[in-house]
Short mmCIF file of N, CA and C in Angstrom, two decimals:
data_model
loop_
_atom_site.label_atom_id
_atom_site.label_comp_id
_atom_site.label_asym_id
_atom_site.label_seq_id
_atom_site.Cartn_x
_atom_site.Cartn_y
_atom_site.Cartn_z
N MET A 1 95.54 116.39 59.61
CA MET A 1 95.09 115.46 60.63
C MET A 1 96.15 115.29 61.73
N LYS A 2 97.41 115.15 61.31
CA LYS A 2 98.48 115.00 62.29
C LYS A 2 98.65 116.27 63.11
N ALA A 3 98.46 117.41 62.48
CA ALA A 3 98.59 118.68 63.20
C ALA A 3 97.49 118.81 64.26
N THR A 4 96.31 118.33 63.94
CA THR A 4 95.20 118.38 64.90
C THR A 4 95.49 117.49 66.09
N LEU A 5 95.98 116.29 65.86
CA LEU A 5 96.32 115.38 66.94
C LEU A 5 97.44 115.95 67.81
N ALA A 6 98.42 116.56 67.17
CA ALA A 6 99.53 117.15 67.92
C ALA A 6 99.02 118.31 68.78
N THR A 7 98.13 119.12 68.24
CA THR A 7 97.56 120.24 69.00
C THR A 7 96.77 119.73 70.21
N ILE A 8 95.98 118.71 70.00
CA ILE A 8 95.19 118.13 71.10
C ILE A 8 96.12 117.57 72.17
N ALA A 9 97.18 116.90 71.76
CA ALA A 9 98.13 116.33 72.73
C ALA A 9 98.79 117.43 73.55
N VAL A 10 99.16 118.53 72.91
CA VAL A 10 99.78 119.65 73.62
C VAL A 10 98.80 120.27 74.61
N LEU A 11 97.54 120.41 74.20
CA LEU A 11 96.53 120.98 75.10
C LEU A 11 96.30 120.09 76.32
N VAL A 12 96.25 118.78 76.11
CA VAL A 12 96.07 117.85 77.23
C VAL A 12 97.26 117.93 78.19
N LEU A 13 98.46 117.98 77.66
CA LEU A 13 99.64 118.12 78.51
C LEU A 13 99.64 119.43 79.28
N ALA A 14 99.25 120.50 78.62
CA ALA A 14 99.21 121.80 79.29
C ALA A 14 98.20 121.80 80.43
N LEU A 15 97.05 121.19 80.21
CA LEU A 15 96.05 121.11 81.27
C LEU A 15 96.54 120.29 82.45
N SER A 16 97.22 119.20 82.17
CA SER A 16 97.72 118.37 83.27
C SER A 16 98.82 119.09 84.05
N TRP A 17 99.64 119.86 83.37
CA TRP A 17 100.68 120.62 84.06
C TRP A 17 100.09 121.69 84.95
N THR A 18 99.06 122.40 84.47
CA THR A 18 98.50 123.47 85.27
C THR A 18 97.72 122.94 86.46
N SER A 19 97.13 121.76 86.35
CA SER A 19 96.38 121.21 87.47
C SER A 19 97.31 120.76 88.60
N GLU A 20 98.54 120.47 88.30
CA GLU A 20 99.52 120.04 89.30
C GLU A 20 100.52 121.14 89.59
N ALA A 21 100.22 122.37 89.18
CA ALA A 21 101.20 123.44 89.24
C ALA A 21 101.51 123.89 90.66
N VAL A 22 100.52 123.98 91.52
CA VAL A 22 100.77 124.49 92.87
C VAL A 22 101.32 123.36 93.72
N ARG A 23 102.46 123.60 94.31
CA ARG A 23 103.14 122.62 95.16
C ARG A 23 103.33 123.21 96.54
N VAL A 24 103.25 122.37 97.54
CA VAL A 24 103.48 122.80 98.93
C VAL A 24 104.75 122.09 99.39
N GLU A 25 105.71 122.86 99.87
CA GLU A 25 106.99 122.31 100.28
C GLU A 25 107.07 122.20 101.79
N GLU A 26 107.60 121.07 102.25
CA GLU A 26 107.78 120.83 103.68
C GLU A 26 108.93 119.87 103.87
N ASN A 27 109.86 120.23 104.71
CA ASN A 27 110.97 119.36 105.09
C ASN A 27 111.76 118.85 103.87
N GLY A 28 111.93 119.72 102.89
CA GLY A 28 112.70 119.36 101.70
C GLY A 28 111.93 118.53 100.69
N LEU A 29 110.67 118.24 100.94
CA LEU A 29 109.83 117.48 100.02
C LEU A 29 108.74 118.38 99.47
N SER A 30 108.22 118.03 98.31
CA SER A 30 107.20 118.83 97.66
C SER A 30 105.96 117.98 97.44
N PHE A 31 104.78 118.55 97.74
CA PHE A 31 103.52 117.83 97.64
C PHE A 31 102.53 118.64 96.82
N SER A 32 101.67 117.96 96.09
CA SER A 32 100.65 118.67 95.32
C SER A 32 99.62 119.29 96.26
N LEU A 33 99.03 120.36 95.80
CA LEU A 33 98.01 121.03 96.60
C LEU A 33 96.84 120.09 96.87
N GLU A 34 96.50 119.27 95.89
CA GLU A 34 95.41 118.31 96.05
C GLU A 34 95.70 117.30 97.16
N ALA A 35 96.95 116.85 97.26
CA ALA A 35 97.33 115.89 98.30
C ALA A 35 97.25 116.53 99.68
N VAL A 36 97.67 117.79 99.78
CA VAL A 36 97.61 118.48 101.07
C VAL A 36 96.15 118.70 101.48
N MET A 37 95.30 119.00 100.52
CA MET A 37 93.87 119.13 100.82
C MET A 37 93.31 117.81 101.34
N ARG A 38 93.73 116.71 100.74
CA ARG A 38 93.26 115.39 101.18
C ARG A 38 93.76 115.09 102.60
N LEU A 39 95.01 115.46 102.89
CA LEU A 39 95.56 115.30 104.23
C LEU A 39 94.72 116.07 105.24
N GLN A 40 94.35 117.30 104.89
CA GLN A 40 93.53 118.10 105.78
C GLN A 40 92.17 117.47 106.01
N GLU A 41 91.59 116.90 104.96
CA GLU A 41 90.30 116.21 105.12
C GLU A 41 90.44 115.01 106.06
N LEU A 42 91.55 114.29 105.94
CA LEU A 42 91.77 113.13 106.81
C LEU A 42 91.93 113.55 108.27
N THR A 43 92.65 114.64 108.51
CA THR A 43 92.85 115.08 109.89
C THR A 43 91.54 115.59 110.49
N GLU A 44 90.73 116.24 109.67
CA GLU A 44 89.44 116.72 110.16
C GLU A 44 88.49 115.56 110.44
N SER A 45 88.49 114.56 109.58
CA SER A 45 87.58 113.43 109.76
C SER A 45 88.01 112.51 110.90
N SER A 46 89.29 112.57 111.26
CA SER A 46 89.75 111.73 112.37
C SER A 46 89.43 112.33 113.72
N GLY A 47 88.83 113.52 113.72
CA GLY A 47 88.45 114.14 114.98
C GLY A 47 89.52 115.03 115.57
N ALA A 48 90.66 115.10 114.95
CA ALA A 48 91.74 115.97 115.44
C ALA A 48 91.62 117.31 114.74
N GLY A 49 91.21 118.32 115.47
CA GLY A 49 91.09 119.66 114.90
C GLY A 49 92.45 120.21 114.53
N GLN A 50 92.46 121.22 113.68
CA GLN A 50 93.73 121.77 113.23
C GLN A 50 94.53 122.38 114.36
N GLN A 51 93.89 122.91 115.36
CA GLN A 51 94.61 123.53 116.46
C GLN A 51 94.87 122.54 117.60
N SER A 52 94.38 121.33 117.48
CA SER A 52 94.44 120.38 118.58
C SER A 52 95.83 119.78 118.75
N PRO A 53 96.32 119.69 119.99
CA PRO A 53 97.60 119.02 120.23
C PRO A 53 97.51 117.52 120.00
N ARG A 54 96.29 116.98 119.92
CA ARG A 54 96.13 115.55 119.64
C ARG A 54 96.56 115.19 118.23
N LEU A 55 96.65 116.20 117.33
CA LEU A 55 97.05 115.91 115.96
C LEU A 55 98.42 115.25 115.92
N ARG A 56 99.34 115.69 116.76
CA ARG A 56 100.67 115.08 116.80
C ARG A 56 100.58 113.60 117.14
N ALA A 57 99.71 113.24 118.04
CA ALA A 57 99.58 111.85 118.45
C ALA A 57 98.93 111.01 117.37
N SER A 58 98.12 111.64 116.51
CA SER A 58 97.39 110.87 115.52
C SER A 58 98.14 110.73 114.19
N THR A 59 99.32 111.34 114.06
CA THR A 59 100.02 111.27 112.77
C THR A 59 100.51 109.87 112.46
N GLY A 60 100.81 109.06 113.46
CA GLY A 60 101.19 107.68 113.19
C GLY A 60 100.07 106.93 112.53
N SER A 61 98.86 107.17 112.99
CA SER A 61 97.71 106.53 112.35
C SER A 61 97.44 107.13 110.98
N LEU A 62 97.78 108.41 110.80
CA LEU A 62 97.62 109.02 109.47
C LEU A 62 98.52 108.33 108.46
N CYS A 63 99.76 108.05 108.84
CA CYS A 63 100.69 107.40 107.92
C CYS A 63 100.25 105.97 107.58
N ALA A 64 99.51 105.35 108.48
CA ALA A 64 99.01 103.99 108.23
C ALA A 64 97.67 103.99 107.51
N ASP A 65 97.06 105.16 107.37
CA ASP A 65 95.75 105.26 106.74
C ASP A 65 95.86 104.97 105.23
N PRO A 66 95.09 104.02 104.72
CA PRO A 66 95.16 103.71 103.28
C PRO A 66 94.64 104.85 102.40
N MET A 67 93.93 105.80 102.98
CA MET A 67 93.40 106.93 102.22
C MET A 67 94.42 108.07 102.09
N LEU A 68 95.53 107.96 102.82
CA LEU A 68 96.58 108.98 102.73
C LEU A 68 97.21 108.92 101.34
N PRO A 69 97.32 110.07 100.65
CA PRO A 69 97.96 110.06 99.33
C PRO A 69 99.37 109.46 99.40
N GLN A 70 99.72 108.67 98.41
CA GLN A 70 100.99 107.97 98.36
C GLN A 70 102.19 108.90 98.41
N GLU A 71 102.03 110.13 97.97
CA GLU A 71 103.19 111.03 97.95
C GLU A 71 103.64 111.45 99.35
N PHE A 72 102.86 111.14 100.40
CA PHE A 72 103.27 111.43 101.77
C PHE A 72 104.09 110.30 102.39
N LEU A 73 104.14 109.16 101.76
CA LEU A 73 104.86 108.02 102.35
C LEU A 73 106.34 108.31 102.61
N PRO A 74 107.06 108.98 101.70
CA PRO A 74 108.46 109.31 102.02
C PRO A 74 108.57 110.21 103.26
N LEU A 75 107.63 111.11 103.43
CA LEU A 75 107.62 111.98 104.61
C LEU A 75 107.37 111.16 105.87
N CYS A 76 106.48 110.19 105.78
CA CYS A 76 106.16 109.35 106.94
C CYS A 76 107.37 108.57 107.43
N ARG A 77 108.33 108.30 106.55
CA ARG A 77 109.52 107.54 106.92
C ARG A 77 110.60 108.41 107.57
N LEU A 78 110.42 109.72 107.53
CA LEU A 78 111.43 110.62 108.07
C LEU A 78 111.21 110.90 109.55
N ARG A 79 112.30 111.20 110.23
CA ARG A 79 112.21 111.64 111.62
C ARG A 79 111.53 113.02 111.61
N GLY A 80 110.64 113.22 112.52
CA GLY A 80 109.92 114.50 112.58
C GLY A 80 108.70 114.54 111.67
N ALA A 81 108.24 113.37 111.23
CA ALA A 81 107.09 113.32 110.32
C ALA A 81 105.85 113.91 110.97
N SER A 82 105.69 113.69 112.26
CA SER A 82 104.48 114.19 112.93
C SER A 82 104.42 115.72 112.89
N ALA A 83 105.56 116.37 113.11
CA ALA A 83 105.59 117.84 113.06
C ALA A 83 105.33 118.33 111.64
N SER A 84 105.91 117.65 110.66
CA SER A 84 105.70 118.04 109.26
C SER A 84 104.24 117.87 108.85
N LEU A 85 103.64 116.74 109.22
CA LEU A 85 102.24 116.51 108.88
C LEU A 85 101.34 117.52 109.59
N SER A 86 101.69 117.88 110.81
CA SER A 86 100.92 118.89 111.54
C SER A 86 100.97 120.23 110.83
N ARG A 87 102.16 120.61 110.37
CA ARG A 87 102.29 121.89 109.64
C ARG A 87 101.52 121.84 108.33
N LEU A 88 101.60 120.73 107.62
CA LEU A 88 100.86 120.62 106.36
C LEU A 88 99.36 120.66 106.58
N ALA A 89 98.90 120.09 107.69
CA ALA A 89 97.48 120.09 107.99
C ALA A 89 96.97 121.48 108.34
N MET A 90 97.89 122.39 108.67
CA MET A 90 97.48 123.75 109.03
C MET A 90 97.73 124.77 107.93
N VAL A 91 98.18 124.33 106.75
CA VAL A 91 98.41 125.26 105.64
C VAL A 91 97.07 125.87 105.24
N PRO A 92 96.97 127.19 105.19
CA PRO A 92 95.70 127.82 104.80
C PRO A 92 95.48 127.68 103.30
N MET A 93 94.52 126.86 102.92
CA MET A 93 94.31 126.56 101.50
C MET A 93 93.87 127.77 100.70
N ASP A 94 93.05 128.64 101.26
CA ASP A 94 92.62 129.79 100.49
C ASP A 94 93.79 130.71 100.15
N VAL A 95 94.75 130.82 101.05
CA VAL A 95 95.94 131.64 100.80
C VAL A 95 96.90 130.89 99.88
N CYS A 96 96.98 129.59 100.03
CA CYS A 96 97.91 128.80 99.22
C CYS A 96 97.49 128.79 97.75
N GLU A 97 96.19 128.78 97.50
CA GLU A 97 95.72 128.74 96.12
C GLU A 97 96.11 129.98 95.33
N ILE A 98 96.39 131.08 96.03
CA ILE A 98 96.87 132.28 95.33
C ILE A 98 98.37 132.49 95.57
N CYS A 99 99.00 131.51 96.17
CA CYS A 99 100.44 131.50 96.42
C CYS A 99 100.93 132.67 97.28
N ALA A 100 100.13 133.06 98.24
CA ALA A 100 100.57 134.10 99.17
C ALA A 100 101.24 133.48 100.39
N PHE A 101 101.26 132.17 100.47
CA PHE A 101 101.86 131.45 101.59
C PHE A 101 103.25 130.99 101.16
N ALA A 102 104.23 131.17 102.00
CA ALA A 102 105.62 130.92 101.62
C ALA A 102 105.90 129.49 101.21
N ALA A 103 105.18 128.52 101.75
CA ALA A 103 105.45 127.11 101.42
C ALA A 103 104.85 126.72 100.08
N CYS A 104 104.02 127.55 99.49
CA CYS A 104 103.34 127.21 98.24
C CYS A 104 104.06 127.85 97.06
N THR A 105 104.28 127.06 96.03
CA THR A 105 104.96 127.57 94.83
C THR A 105 104.25 127.08 93.59
N GLY A 106 104.48 127.74 92.49
CA GLY A 106 104.04 127.23 91.20
C GLY A 106 102.86 127.95 90.58
N CYS A 107 102.46 129.08 91.11
CA CYS A 107 101.32 129.80 90.50
C CYS A 107 101.75 130.52 89.25
#
């Protein structure tokens, strides 16, 4: 019985590790792939296209957005946060999921 519980616990831990395995690095900070995807959804829903120069102007409102994942808050406090958020919003997710993009690690 104890061996079964231990096996289940190990499997649950392994699944949680693999779901958070891909990380995107920017400005010395590391973010989960899921958080970067959420950031991209927020930038798209705010009307600022990925190629739009308006994205830089809207990053202050992104940092104040309650829907922004909490792991971006340290980045929002840094100088140059708008440039970092702009770069993160342009990370190609299809390439990042296979770790062909230099900022993505953990595959």
